[in-house]
Amino acid sequence: MKRKELLLRSSLWMQEAENSPVVMSSRIRLARNLENVPFPHSLSAERSEQVARIIAQVLDSVDVEGDRLTYLPLTELSPIELQVLIEKHLISADLANAKRERGVALTHDHRVAIMVNEEDHLRMQVLLPGDQLREAYRLADSLDDGIEERLDFAYREAQGYLTACPTNVGTGMRASVMVHLPALVMTNQVQHLLGTLTHLGLAVRGLYGEGSQALGHLFQVSNQITLGKSEEDIIAHLEAVTGQIVGMELQARENLLQQARLVLEDKVWRARGMLQNARLLSSADAMLYLSQDRLGTDLGILPKSGQTFAELLVDSNQGCLQYKLNRELDSQQRDEQRANQIRAAFAAANGR
Amino acid sequence: MKRKELLLRSSLWMQEAENSPVVMSSRIRLARNLENVPFPHSLSAERSEQVARIIAQVLDSVDVEGDRLTYLPLTELSPIELQVLIEKHLISADLANAKRERGVALTHDHRVAIMVNEEDHLRMQVLLPGDQLREAYRLADSLDDGIEERLDFAYREAQGYLTACPTNVGTGMRASVMVHLPALVMTNQVQHLLGTLTHLGLAVRGLYGEGSQALGHLFQVSNQITLGKSEEDIIAHLEAVTGQIVGMELQARENLLQQARLVLEDKVWRARGMLQNARLLSSADAMLYLSQDRLGTDLGILPKSGQTFAELLVDSNQGCLQYKLNRELDSQQRDEQRANQIRAAFAAANGR
């Protein structure tokens, strides 16, 4: 598979999962480090190359339930390609910006993405559509076992897996779900809800990190504690809280339908009208309208469009836009291309 | 013709005139009073009935170029019917609110509307689509002659026609054009332009009077002076100024196309998207989007809708909405019906 094809294809997590109108995706990330090798930030250039080479060789031969990994050394990628990987949630901005030898190994459907020489030697991510934390963990665990057969991970009986940052010591696991909460945002309940989550040992971030909470009405909820809890505990806790969040969002939607159906219908139809007609769409406008449109589609008010909410959101980011068109775009050109692309996706969905 | 049919039908002035993208309509109004009869505000109830009856009898038999007038005594009309007549520019709010016996005589296409016992005994209006001041005057003058054959108008050699308010003495004529100036509004030039008009002896008002200037980007420009000038002078002056306004608006449109085509296209397509998709439309929103949509249609950016700008504007007023549906509507119901009606009108115009 050519690199451009691999990067541009729709990631598995972007598919709409059946019966999961609120939980968009589920993610498990395991941090692992090689025994007797300094953490990446302490490695010399030469040593980081050596470490990346060793790991890449192992990853090249790992079987992921019949699928293979493709290893991409980041030094070979253009800034726009790095941007695309970040926008698709396949690498972190930290990995993109690091100077040392580093890379990412991907399955063709992006459900597995393993960062090499990020903060830790390996960060294995499994990212699935919908509410599938346990399936994601099952796959991550099996992947972890397969790799551990070939690499010696730093592990201490008392502490568990060693990691560069103490917040990851123990299981080395971060579990997270991405939830779509438009009705809780519309009814001004979301800030209070999210505030309470931090008291439960959970972190909340926006679609693209801390500063982007409102964008697309999407929120990532993840565990903050990795030490002294089993993987099972972490997942059970996050699942329970997620279940409550889902319940609140669905209740808020029901309340809107009961108490303000026409206002709600007006809002989602107007969003559809903007997506089908605008000739310039800023990123913030696009995310707002796409979110409202997905709410309308979920509630059966709007006909479905040709692409999923996540695909439309991700593809309208500037990296993806420019990579697809194969040229640099200034701000207005991006707004124009974003509008064109979204309009094309909605042209099939009859807006009347 | 039944009264409801007569009131609801599309007025001639609401048709789009060929080659007149800026001047929406042209209007001539002549104020006339009966000799030796006090002005209407001084008439007793009994006397006002008598005056109205005399005038109505004459109007009933007047020929308007092959068409006849239908006289409607306002005391027979419901408040909503009065509202409809105001919204269609066929009577003034003052006439609707007056307590004395009063009426209006209409041709079937509304191009002639003669108010009886408004401020003056007769106010004859000719209202035509597009830039047709001279044709409107020709028709008003011929109508005036026809009526003057049967009624004795108060006229003094030195002053001209006598009127209740001194500002109308002389010709008793008010000439006005309704201009659509969206590009001058968008480019913030309209306030300065309109300010200069008052120095030229012209008055500027919005679509429905002084307080409504911004609505629909429509402005009525009329002469303020009636005394000491001939009808020809008044019309020539207004025509010259109108020509300049038209030139400025067209130039502003051209500049927008040259310098900000994409921003302009985005704006008019978004307006179309709102009109085709909204489920609730306030009157102000409707007028804004309809105005932007007409600009887009005039510039060939948008396909035409099934109804004209003026029809859509007038029909979405609350009187017309309620009269057509034959029931009272609260504020949200009006917004809903307005959105439904406008959506239906645009359903035929393909928005893609």
XYZ file of C-alpha atoms in Angstrom:
704
model
C 0.000 0.000 0.000
C 1.444 3.357 -0.996
C 2.078 5.776 1.851
C -0.397 8.351 0.617
C -3.072 5.710 0.284
C -2.279 4.391 3.765
C -2.456 7.842 5.319
C -5.524 9.090 3.458
C -7.759 6.083 3.879
C -10.641 6.330 6.299
C -9.599 5.004 9.701
C -11.658 2.224 11.234
C -12.468 4.415 14.241
C -14.183 6.943 11.964
C -16.960 4.540 11.033
C -20.303 5.030 12.725
C -20.792 2.177 15.164
C -24.248 0.640 15.345
C -26.278 1.776 18.338
C -23.683 4.132 19.708
C -24.963 7.663 19.151
C -22.843 9.132 21.946
C -19.603 7.143 22.246
C -17.765 7.861 19.014
C -14.648 5.801 19.660
C -12.797 3.803 22.313
C -9.074 3.785 22.785
C -6.525 1.815 24.778
C -2.902 2.932 24.912
C -0.142 0.958 26.573
C 3.215 2.570 27.392
C 6.183 0.177 27.299
C 9.946 0.630 27.527
C 12.910 -1.592 26.779
C 14.776 -3.052 29.764
C 18.180 -1.469 30.378
C 17.721 1.252 27.764
C 17.377 4.925 28.823
C 14.015 6.574 28.096
C 13.876 8.245 24.652
C 14.458 11.820 25.838
C 17.838 10.699 27.277
C 19.011 8.870 24.175
C 21.795 10.147 21.940
C 20.942 10.528 18.258
C 22.872 7.381 17.473
C 21.292 5.389 20.261
C 17.763 6.509 19.355
C 18.331 5.298 15.785
C 19.496 1.965 17.123
C 16.476 1.618 19.421
C 14.031 2.596 16.647
C 15.667 0.075 14.294
C 15.394 -2.768 16.802
C 11.760 -2.033 17.547
C 10.837 -1.488 13.894
C 12.272 -4.872 12.980
C 10.130 -6.546 15.596
C 6.986 -4.618 14.627
C 7.518 -5.481 10.961
C 6.991 -9.133 11.749
C 4.175 -8.821 14.279
C 0.854 -10.328 13.317
C -2.214 -8.284 14.333
C -4.978 -10.829 13.946
C -4.108 -11.484 10.346
C -3.098 -7.917 9.576
C 0.472 -6.565 9.338
C 2.022 -3.342 10.571
C 3.646 -0.819 8.265
C 6.456 1.100 9.954
C 6.919 4.736 8.932
C 10.098 6.514 10.102
C 8.904 10.077 10.760
C 12.122 11.592 9.369
C 10.908 10.457 5.950
C 7.586 12.250 6.246
C 6.736 15.793 5.202
C 5.321 18.280 7.727
C 1.897 17.852 6.104
C 2.071 14.076 6.439
C 2.901 14.464 10.134
C -0.073 16.806 10.431
C -2.340 14.223 8.807
C -1.213 11.556 11.288
C -1.957 13.912 14.191
C -5.377 14.841 12.788
C -6.250 11.159 12.486
C -5.201 10.550 16.092
C -2.468 8.164 14.980
C 0.499 10.030 16.487
C 0.872 12.762 19.099
C 2.068 16.289 18.399
C 4.963 15.507 20.757
C 6.093 12.666 18.533
C 5.798 14.843 15.423
C 7.857 17.606 16.987
C 10.598 15.465 18.597
C 14.040 15.642 17.033
C 15.245 12.108 17.775
C 14.781 9.092 15.491
C 11.160 8.069 15.820
C 8.354 6.398 13.933
C 4.888 4.928 13.881
C 3.674 1.485 12.865
C 0.135 1.236 11.505
C -2.241 -1.487 10.474
C -3.875 -0.716 7.128
C -7.148 0.211 8.893
C -5.381 2.325 11.563
C -6.960 0.426 14.397
C -3.455 -0.236 15.719
C -0.890 2.569 15.814
C 2.378 2.069 17.669
C 4.498 5.134 18.308
C 8.214 4.447 18.655
C 10.447 6.766 20.707
C 7.717 9.108 21.816
C 7.965 9.731 25.573
C 8.328 5.964 25.971
C 10.017 3.516 23.611
C 6.659 2.090 22.608
C 3.180 3.480 22.874
C 0.731 0.986 21.512
C -2.676 2.380 20.638
C -5.790 0.473 19.709
C -8.569 2.783 18.475
C -11.987 1.381 17.582
C -15.309 2.955 16.581
C -18.132 3.146 19.127
C -18.308 1.770 22.621
C -15.684 -0.982 22.466
C -13.272 -0.434 25.334
C -13.081 -4.127 26.185
C -12.493 -5.203 22.617
C -9.832 -2.517 22.317
C -8.186 -3.787 25.475
C -8.359 -7.390 24.301
C -6.586 -6.461 21.089
C -4.017 -4.250 22.869
C -3.285 -6.999 25.366
C -2.784 -9.604 22.666
C -0.565 -7.190 20.730
C 1.407 -6.462 23.899
C 1.918 -10.203 24.478
C 3.059 -10.744 20.918
C 5.617 -7.954 21.101
C 6.801 -8.886 24.577
C 7.780 -12.311 23.192
C 10.432 -10.534 21.128
C 11.352 -7.502 23.260
C 12.332 -7.336 26.904
C 10.100 -4.717 28.580
C 11.156 -2.888 31.752
C 8.888 -4.318 34.442
C 9.220 -4.446 38.272
C 7.086 -6.668 40.438
C 6.313 -3.818 42.877
C 5.683 -1.020 40.337
C 4.603 -2.751 37.184
C 5.743 -1.327 33.825
C 8.280 1.460 34.109
C 7.530 4.622 32.116
C 9.275 7.905 31.426
C 6.605 9.859 33.238
C 5.558 8.629 36.695
C 1.872 9.189 35.892
C 2.025 6.200 33.544
C 3.849 3.748 35.830
C 1.992 0.568 36.744
C -0.276 -0.720 34.040
C 1.135 1.871 31.658
C -2.402 1.965 30.384
C -4.538 4.875 29.331
C -8.126 4.085 28.426
C -10.300 6.729 26.834
C -13.566 7.248 25.074
C -14.553 10.066 22.749
C -18.100 11.197 23.461
C -20.345 13.475 21.401
C -22.410 15.652 23.717
C -24.284 18.254 21.625
C -27.466 18.181 23.713
C -25.559 18.611 26.990
C -23.744 21.558 25.407
C -26.997 23.092 24.095
C -28.658 22.785 27.483
C -25.621 24.192 29.295
C -25.106 21.069 31.386
C -21.759 20.003 30.031
C -19.438 22.201 32.102
C -20.869 20.968 35.382
C -20.736 17.346 34.248
C -17.165 17.564 33.056
C -16.133 19.308 36.259
C -17.371 16.382 38.320
C -15.388 13.899 36.220
C -12.040 15.230 37.418
C -13.122 14.414 40.969
C -13.602 10.832 39.810
C -9.978 10.534 38.695
C -10.805 11.118 35.047
C -9.369 13.651 32.634
C -11.421 15.463 29.990
C -9.993 17.001 26.854
C -11.358 18.253 23.555
C -11.060 16.515 20.209
C -7.526 17.798 19.706
C -6.283 18.326 23.229
C -6.957 20.572 26.183
C -7.751 23.781 24.357
C -10.352 22.412 21.974
C -13.164 21.300 24.263
C -16.013 23.003 22.484
C -15.057 21.974 18.963
C -17.604 19.613 17.494
C -19.074 19.085 20.968
C -16.614 16.207 21.314
C -14.866 15.299 24.552
C -12.236 12.682 25.335
C -12.625 11.145 28.760
C -9.702 9.102 30.090
C -8.349 7.604 33.309
C -5.676 9.580 35.112
C -4.453 6.869 37.466
C -2.383 3.966 36.144
C -0.729 2.733 39.337
C -2.337 0.501 41.974
C -5.284 -0.417 39.797
C -5.658 -3.347 37.479
C -6.462 -2.892 33.799
C -9.847 -4.446 34.571
C -10.503 -1.838 37.312
C -9.561 1.045 35.050
C -11.815 -0.165 32.240
C -14.726 -0.972 34.548
C -14.510 2.488 36.117
C -14.357 4.294 32.780
C -17.166 2.147 31.392
C -19.399 2.933 34.348
C -18.805 6.677 34.095
C -19.227 6.592 30.325
C -22.541 4.831 30.788
C -23.703 7.673 32.992
C -22.555 10.316 30.535
C -24.352 8.523 27.706
C -27.502 8.378 29.806
C -27.353 12.088 30.533
C -26.784 13.018 26.890
C -29.657 10.803 25.717
C -31.906 12.280 28.401
C -30.962 15.797 27.314
C -31.811 14.884 23.717
C -35.143 13.451 24.804
C -35.896 16.602 26.796
C -35.102 18.784 23.788
C -37.398 16.673 21.614
C -40.179 16.888 24.161
C -39.860 20.519 25.102
C -38.373 22.280 22.093
C -38.699 19.995 19.103
C -39.230 22.774 16.612
C -36.269 24.796 17.861
C -34.145 21.668 17.668
C -35.388 20.797 14.180
C -34.705 24.344 13.079
C -31.155 24.198 14.444
C -30.217 20.921 12.768
C -31.860 21.810 9.447
C -30.059 25.146 9.424
C -26.794 23.308 10.070
C -27.560 21.024 7.130
C -28.372 24.096 5.046
C -25.002 25.639 5.885
C -23.107 22.451 5.076
C -24.928 22.075 1.766
C -24.609 25.684 0.697
C -21.638 27.512 2.222
C -18.794 28.382 -0.146
C -16.405 29.195 2.717
C -16.316 27.277 5.976
C -13.943 28.019 8.803
C -12.810 25.040 10.809
C -14.844 26.186 13.838
C -18.003 26.687 11.746
C -17.565 23.324 10.079
C -17.203 21.506 13.391
C -20.218 23.263 14.872
C -22.482 22.544 11.898
C -21.227 18.970 11.496
C -21.934 18.323 15.160
C -25.460 19.740 14.932
C -25.989 17.802 11.724
C -24.917 14.537 13.363
C -27.353 15.192 16.184
C -30.103 15.688 13.606
C -29.136 12.501 11.805
C -28.964 10.512 15.062
C -32.437 11.721 15.992
C -33.838 10.764 12.606
C -34.638 14.389 11.730
C -32.095 14.605 8.896
C -31.326 12.073 6.164
C -27.821 10.577 6.406
C -24.982 12.014 4.388
C -22.494 10.017 2.373
C -19.719 10.241 4.959
C -19.550 9.800 8.708
C -19.274 12.656 11.174
C -15.727 11.640 12.146
C -14.607 11.367 8.521
C -15.999 14.805 7.721
C -14.447 16.333 10.832
C -11.032 14.804 10.313
C -10.898 15.339 6.566
C -11.719 19.007 6.933
C -8.609 19.660 9.001
C -5.946 21.651 7.251
C -3.388 18.848 7.037
C -5.820 16.411 5.440
C -7.180 19.088 3.102
C -3.756 20.035 1.802
C -2.446 16.481 1.611
C -5.434 15.326 -0.404
C -5.125 18.238 -2.848
C -1.358 17.950 -2.850
C -0.719 21.666 -2.454
C -0.384 24.349 0.155
C -3.470 26.429 0.846
C -3.781 29.805 2.508
C -6.488 30.413 5.047
C -9.249 31.411 2.611
C -8.358 28.609 0.218
C -8.667 26.141 3.077
C -12.081 27.529 3.981
C -13.089 27.218 0.333
C -11.824 23.664 -0.096
C -13.342 22.630 3.231
C -16.707 23.990 2.090
C -16.371 22.279 -1.323
C -15.484 18.928 0.201
C -18.271 19.026 2.766
C -20.795 20.216 0.184
C -19.868 17.300 -2.055
C -20.369 14.876 0.825
C -23.836 16.262 1.476
C -24.893 16.679 -2.146
C -26.308 13.158 -2.141
C -28.285 13.682 1.081
C -31.490 15.405 0.042
C -31.867 18.513 2.137
C -35.598 18.917 1.818
C -63.957 38.864 -7.157
C -64.309 37.795 -3.546
C -62.714 40.077 -0.975
C -60.241 37.467 0.228
C -59.180 36.737 -3.314
C -58.822 40.451 -4.053
C -56.710 41.029 -0.946
C -54.514 37.930 -1.201
C -53.632 38.111 -4.856
C -50.127 39.117 -5.805
C -49.999 42.862 -6.433
C -48.687 44.072 -9.767
C -45.912 45.997 -8.037
C -44.527 42.766 -6.581
C -43.575 41.392 -9.986
C -39.894 41.531 -10.897
C -39.517 44.163 -13.591
C -37.182 43.365 -16.456
C -33.795 45.045 -16.209
C -34.468 46.746 -12.914
C -32.338 44.985 -10.311
C -32.291 47.979 -7.966
C -35.570 49.900 -8.347
C -38.216 47.530 -7.049
C -41.242 49.735 -7.523
C -42.371 53.250 -8.440
C -45.207 55.096 -6.816
C -47.185 58.278 -7.437
C -49.658 59.539 -4.884
C -51.948 62.497 -5.390
C -53.753 64.172 -2.463
C -57.108 65.713 -3.335
C -59.922 67.260 -1.301
C -63.502 68.201 -2.052
C -64.288 71.891 -2.448
C -66.209 73.378 0.461
C -65.961 70.274 2.632
C -63.849 70.297 5.816
C -60.810 68.025 5.823
C -61.554 64.509 7.130
C -60.161 65.030 10.669
C -62.744 67.826 11.173
C -65.733 65.875 9.887
C -68.506 64.647 12.154
C -69.265 60.932 12.022
C -72.365 61.622 9.978
C -70.613 63.964 7.582
C -67.687 61.582 7.052
C -70.142 58.836 6.065
C -71.769 61.206 3.634
C -68.432 62.212 2.092
C -67.293 58.601 1.837
C -70.559 57.634 0.165
C -70.321 60.405 -2.407
C -66.738 59.553 -3.287
C -67.377 55.789 -3.320
C -70.213 56.257 -5.801
C -67.939 58.171 -8.147
C -65.076 55.689 -7.783
C -67.409 52.774 -8.474
C -68.026 54.094 -11.953
C -64.488 55.227 -12.807
C -62.745 53.416 -15.614
C -59.028 52.750 -15.058
C -57.869 51.884 -18.555
C -60.413 49.149 -18.919
C -60.243 48.064 -15.299
C -62.769 48.901 -12.545
C -62.287 49.892 -8.934
C -63.662 47.876 -6.025
C -64.508 50.042 -3.044
C -63.981 48.493 0.412
C -65.412 50.364 3.427
C -62.808 49.749 6.137
C -65.456 49.368 8.845
C -66.409 46.097 7.173
C -62.878 44.705 7.367
C -61.316 42.665 10.173
C -58.127 43.871 11.902
C -56.174 41.202 9.980
C -57.593 42.388 6.670
C -56.530 45.930 7.509
C -53.082 44.570 8.345
C -52.902 42.817 4.970
C -53.739 46.051 3.153
C -50.991 47.856 5.057
C -48.444 45.107 4.360
C -49.248 45.296 0.657
C -48.772 49.086 0.684
C -52.396 49.643 -0.334
C -53.447 51.700 2.681
C -51.603 53.600 5.398
C -51.582 52.664 9.071
C -53.222 56.051 9.706
C -56.182 55.098 7.546
C -56.475 51.713 9.253
C -56.424 53.310 12.706
C -58.751 56.229 11.997
C -62.208 56.096 13.593
C -64.193 57.980 10.966
C -65.939 56.434 7.976
C -63.207 55.562 5.484
C -62.371 53.178 2.688
C -60.093 52.139 -0.108
C -60.835 51.513 -3.774
C -58.614 49.011 -5.576
C -58.127 47.781 -9.106
C -57.950 43.980 -9.241
C -54.154 44.104 -9.725
C -53.687 46.738 -6.965
C -51.863 49.104 -9.265
C -54.399 51.745 -8.297
C -55.398 52.188 -4.655
C -57.454 55.203 -3.636
C -57.782 55.915 0.066
C -60.931 57.789 1.068
C -61.002 59.984 4.187
C -57.410 59.443 5.169
C -55.733 62.801 5.978
C -57.271 64.084 2.751
C -60.604 63.137 1.187
C -58.828 61.264 -1.584
C -55.344 59.889 -1.809
C -54.855 58.272 -5.179
C -51.919 55.898 -5.427
C -50.480 54.284 -8.522
C -47.876 51.644 -7.683
C -45.989 49.840 -10.451
C -43.114 47.354 -10.473
C -39.600 48.523 -11.417
C -38.474 51.896 -12.615
C -41.730 53.361 -13.988
C -42.249 56.746 -12.344
C -43.404 58.389 -15.546
C -45.839 55.630 -16.418
C -47.159 55.786 -12.851
C -47.603 59.516 -13.185
C -49.305 59.179 -16.547
C -51.827 56.762 -15.058
C -52.330 58.851 -11.902
C -52.869 61.960 -13.965
C -55.438 60.303 -16.187
C -57.193 58.882 -13.133
C -57.163 62.319 -11.517
C -58.718 63.840 -14.639
C -61.409 61.172 -14.755
C -62.379 61.704 -11.140
C -62.185 65.481 -11.348
C -64.864 65.344 -14.049
C -67.269 64.104 -11.381
C -65.967 65.708 -8.188
C -65.129 69.310 -7.455
C -61.597 69.431 -6.018
C -60.388 72.265 -3.787
C -57.905 74.177 -5.950
C -56.535 77.709 -5.763
C -54.667 79.403 -8.575
C -51.923 80.643 -6.271
C -51.455 77.530 -4.149
C -52.599 74.645 -6.264
C -54.460 71.757 -4.646
C -55.381 72.356 -1.025
C -54.448 69.604 1.420
C -54.945 68.931 5.116
C -51.232 69.109 5.795
C -49.323 72.112 4.355
C -46.436 69.858 3.236
C -48.711 68.477 0.537
C -50.120 71.724 -0.778
C -49.392 72.540 -4.407
C -49.192 69.534 -6.679
C -50.427 67.368 -3.820
C -48.056 64.842 -5.312
C -45.684 62.485 -3.624
C -43.443 60.465 -5.937
C -41.353 57.639 -4.550
C -39.249 54.700 -5.555
C -38.404 51.630 -3.517
C -34.758 50.680 -4.005
C -32.975 47.495 -2.978
C -29.457 48.319 -1.826
C -27.857 45.175 -0.368
C -24.360 45.868 -1.728
C -24.353 49.432 -0.403
C -25.415 48.055 2.992
C -22.736 45.324 2.926
C -20.043 47.810 2.061
C -21.210 50.292 4.703
C -21.894 53.037 2.176
C -25.618 53.312 2.610
C -25.807 55.560 5.661
C -23.670 58.251 4.072
C -25.610 58.065 0.816
C -28.986 58.301 2.498
C -27.783 61.176 4.652
C -26.980 63.202 1.555
C -30.439 62.622 0.087
C -32.157 64.662 2.775
C -30.025 67.633 1.710
C -31.476 67.179 -1.768
C -35.047 67.617 -0.512
C -35.757 63.899 -0.506
C -37.021 61.709 2.320
C -35.789 58.173 2.964
C -37.754 55.551 4.862
C -37.617 51.806 5.264
C -39.979 49.284 3.703
C -42.606 49.892 6.374
C -41.872 53.423 7.512
C -39.208 55.329 9.365
C -38.137 52.679 11.839
C -37.562 49.862 9.384
C -34.679 51.111 7.275
C -32.488 48.041 7.509
C -35.206 45.447 6.857
C -34.610 43.684 3.586
C -32.096 46.382 2.592
C -35.049 48.240 1.081
C -35.411 52.004 1.111
C -38.210 54.273 -0.073
C -36.973 57.524 -1.496
C -39.551 60.285 -2.016
C -39.819 64.014 -2.668
C -40.478 66.238 0.338
C -41.462 69.397 -1.494
C -44.806 69.657 -3.267
C -45.218 73.395 -3.520
C -43.617 75.634 -6.113
C -42.500 72.777 -8.307
C -44.285 71.195 -11.209
C -45.052 67.489 -11.302
C -42.514 67.240 -14.116
C -39.816 68.868 -11.947
C -40.507 66.556 -9.046
C -40.334 63.445 -11.215
C -37.244 64.600 -13.100
C -35.448 65.327 -9.838
C -36.337 61.996 -8.257
C -35.445 60.144 -11.452
C -32.038 61.802 -11.595
C -31.244 60.981 -7.989
C -32.569 57.453 -8.380
C -30.307 56.987 -11.379
C -27.352 57.920 -9.227
C -28.374 55.551 -6.439
C -28.793 52.726 -8.939
C -25.353 53.458 -10.355
C -23.775 53.364 -6.915
C -25.463 50.098 -5.966
C -24.449 48.444 -9.231
C -20.897 49.688 -8.775
C -20.813 48.309 -5.229
C -22.019 44.949 -6.566
C -19.365 44.978 -9.238
C -16.699 45.801 -6.660
C -17.835 42.937 -4.444
C -17.686 40.562 -7.412
C -14.205 41.759 -8.330
C -12.709 41.955 -4.877
C -14.582 39.453 -2.757
C -16.460 37.126 -5.081
C -16.065 34.084 -2.878
C -17.195 35.898 0.266
C -20.203 37.188 -1.667
C -21.010 33.758 -3.110
C -20.717 32.262 0.351
C -23.089 34.847 1.782
C -25.812 34.408 -0.830
C -25.583 30.613 -0.853
C -25.806 30.551 2.940
C -28.895 32.742 2.708
C -30.390 30.303 0.225
C -29.462 27.453 2.578
C -31.291 29.158 5.437
C -34.393 29.820 3.338
C -34.466 26.225 2.111
C -33.849 24.621 5.477
C -34.936 26.718 8.442
C -37.962 25.463 10.366
C -38.383 28.759 12.229
C -37.783 32.143 10.639
C -38.231 35.435 12.435
C -39.405 38.314 10.294
C -36.009 40.016 10.563
C -34.118 36.840 9.597
C -36.456 36.221 6.687
C -36.004 39.738 5.316
C -32.230 39.554 5.656
C -31.929 36.180 3.925
C -34.485 37.069 1.231
C -32.549 40.231 0.474
C -29.232 38.399 0.227
C -30.905 35.725 -1.866
C -32.301 38.304 -4.290
C -28.826 39.788 -4.654
C -27.503 36.316 -5.471
C -30.272 35.753 -7.994
C -29.764 39.169 -9.600
C -26.049 38.443 -9.976
C -26.730 35.055 -11.551
C -25.095 33.195 -8.665
C -28.316 31.559 -7.472
C -31.077 29.938 -9.518
C -34.403 31.786 -9.357
C -37.080 30.738 -6.920
C -40.750 30.307 -7.748
C -41.802 33.632 -6.238
C -40.487 37.166 -6.437
C -38.570 38.869 -3.645
C -41.437 41.304 -2.997
C -44.037 38.522 -2.898
C -41.964 36.529 -0.437
C -41.317 39.594 1.721
C -44.913 40.758 1.804
C -46.442 37.301 2.213
C -44.233 36.528 5.187
C -45.636 39.432 7.192
C -47.843 38.435 10.058
C -51.069 39.812 8.643
C -50.712 37.986 5.329
C -49.589 34.779 7.071
C -52.607 34.710 9.359
C -55.093 35.813 6.710
C -53.948 33.123 4.313
C -54.178 30.411 6.990
C -57.379 31.910 8.345
C -56.352 31.678 11.987
C -54.473 33.559 14.664
C -50.859 32.560 15.209
C -48.610 33.194 18.191
C -45.055 34.331 17.666
C -43.477 30.873 17.294
C -46.309 29.674 15.063
C -45.733 32.665 12.822
C -42.029 31.882 12.628
C -42.878 28.288 11.774
C -45.451 29.151 9.097
C -43.152 31.792 7.643
C -40.366 29.198 7.368
C -42.760 26.620 5.858
C -44.100 29.047 3.271
C -40.664 30.287 2.248
C -39.262 26.748 2.140
C -42.071 25.720 -0.165
C -41.332 28.637 -2.478
C -37.685 27.628 -2.684
C -38.230 23.881 -2.920
C -38.389 24.147 -6.679
C -35.186 26.182 -6.940
C -32.370 23.679 -6.806
C -29.967 24.756 -4.097
C -26.903 22.940 -5.334
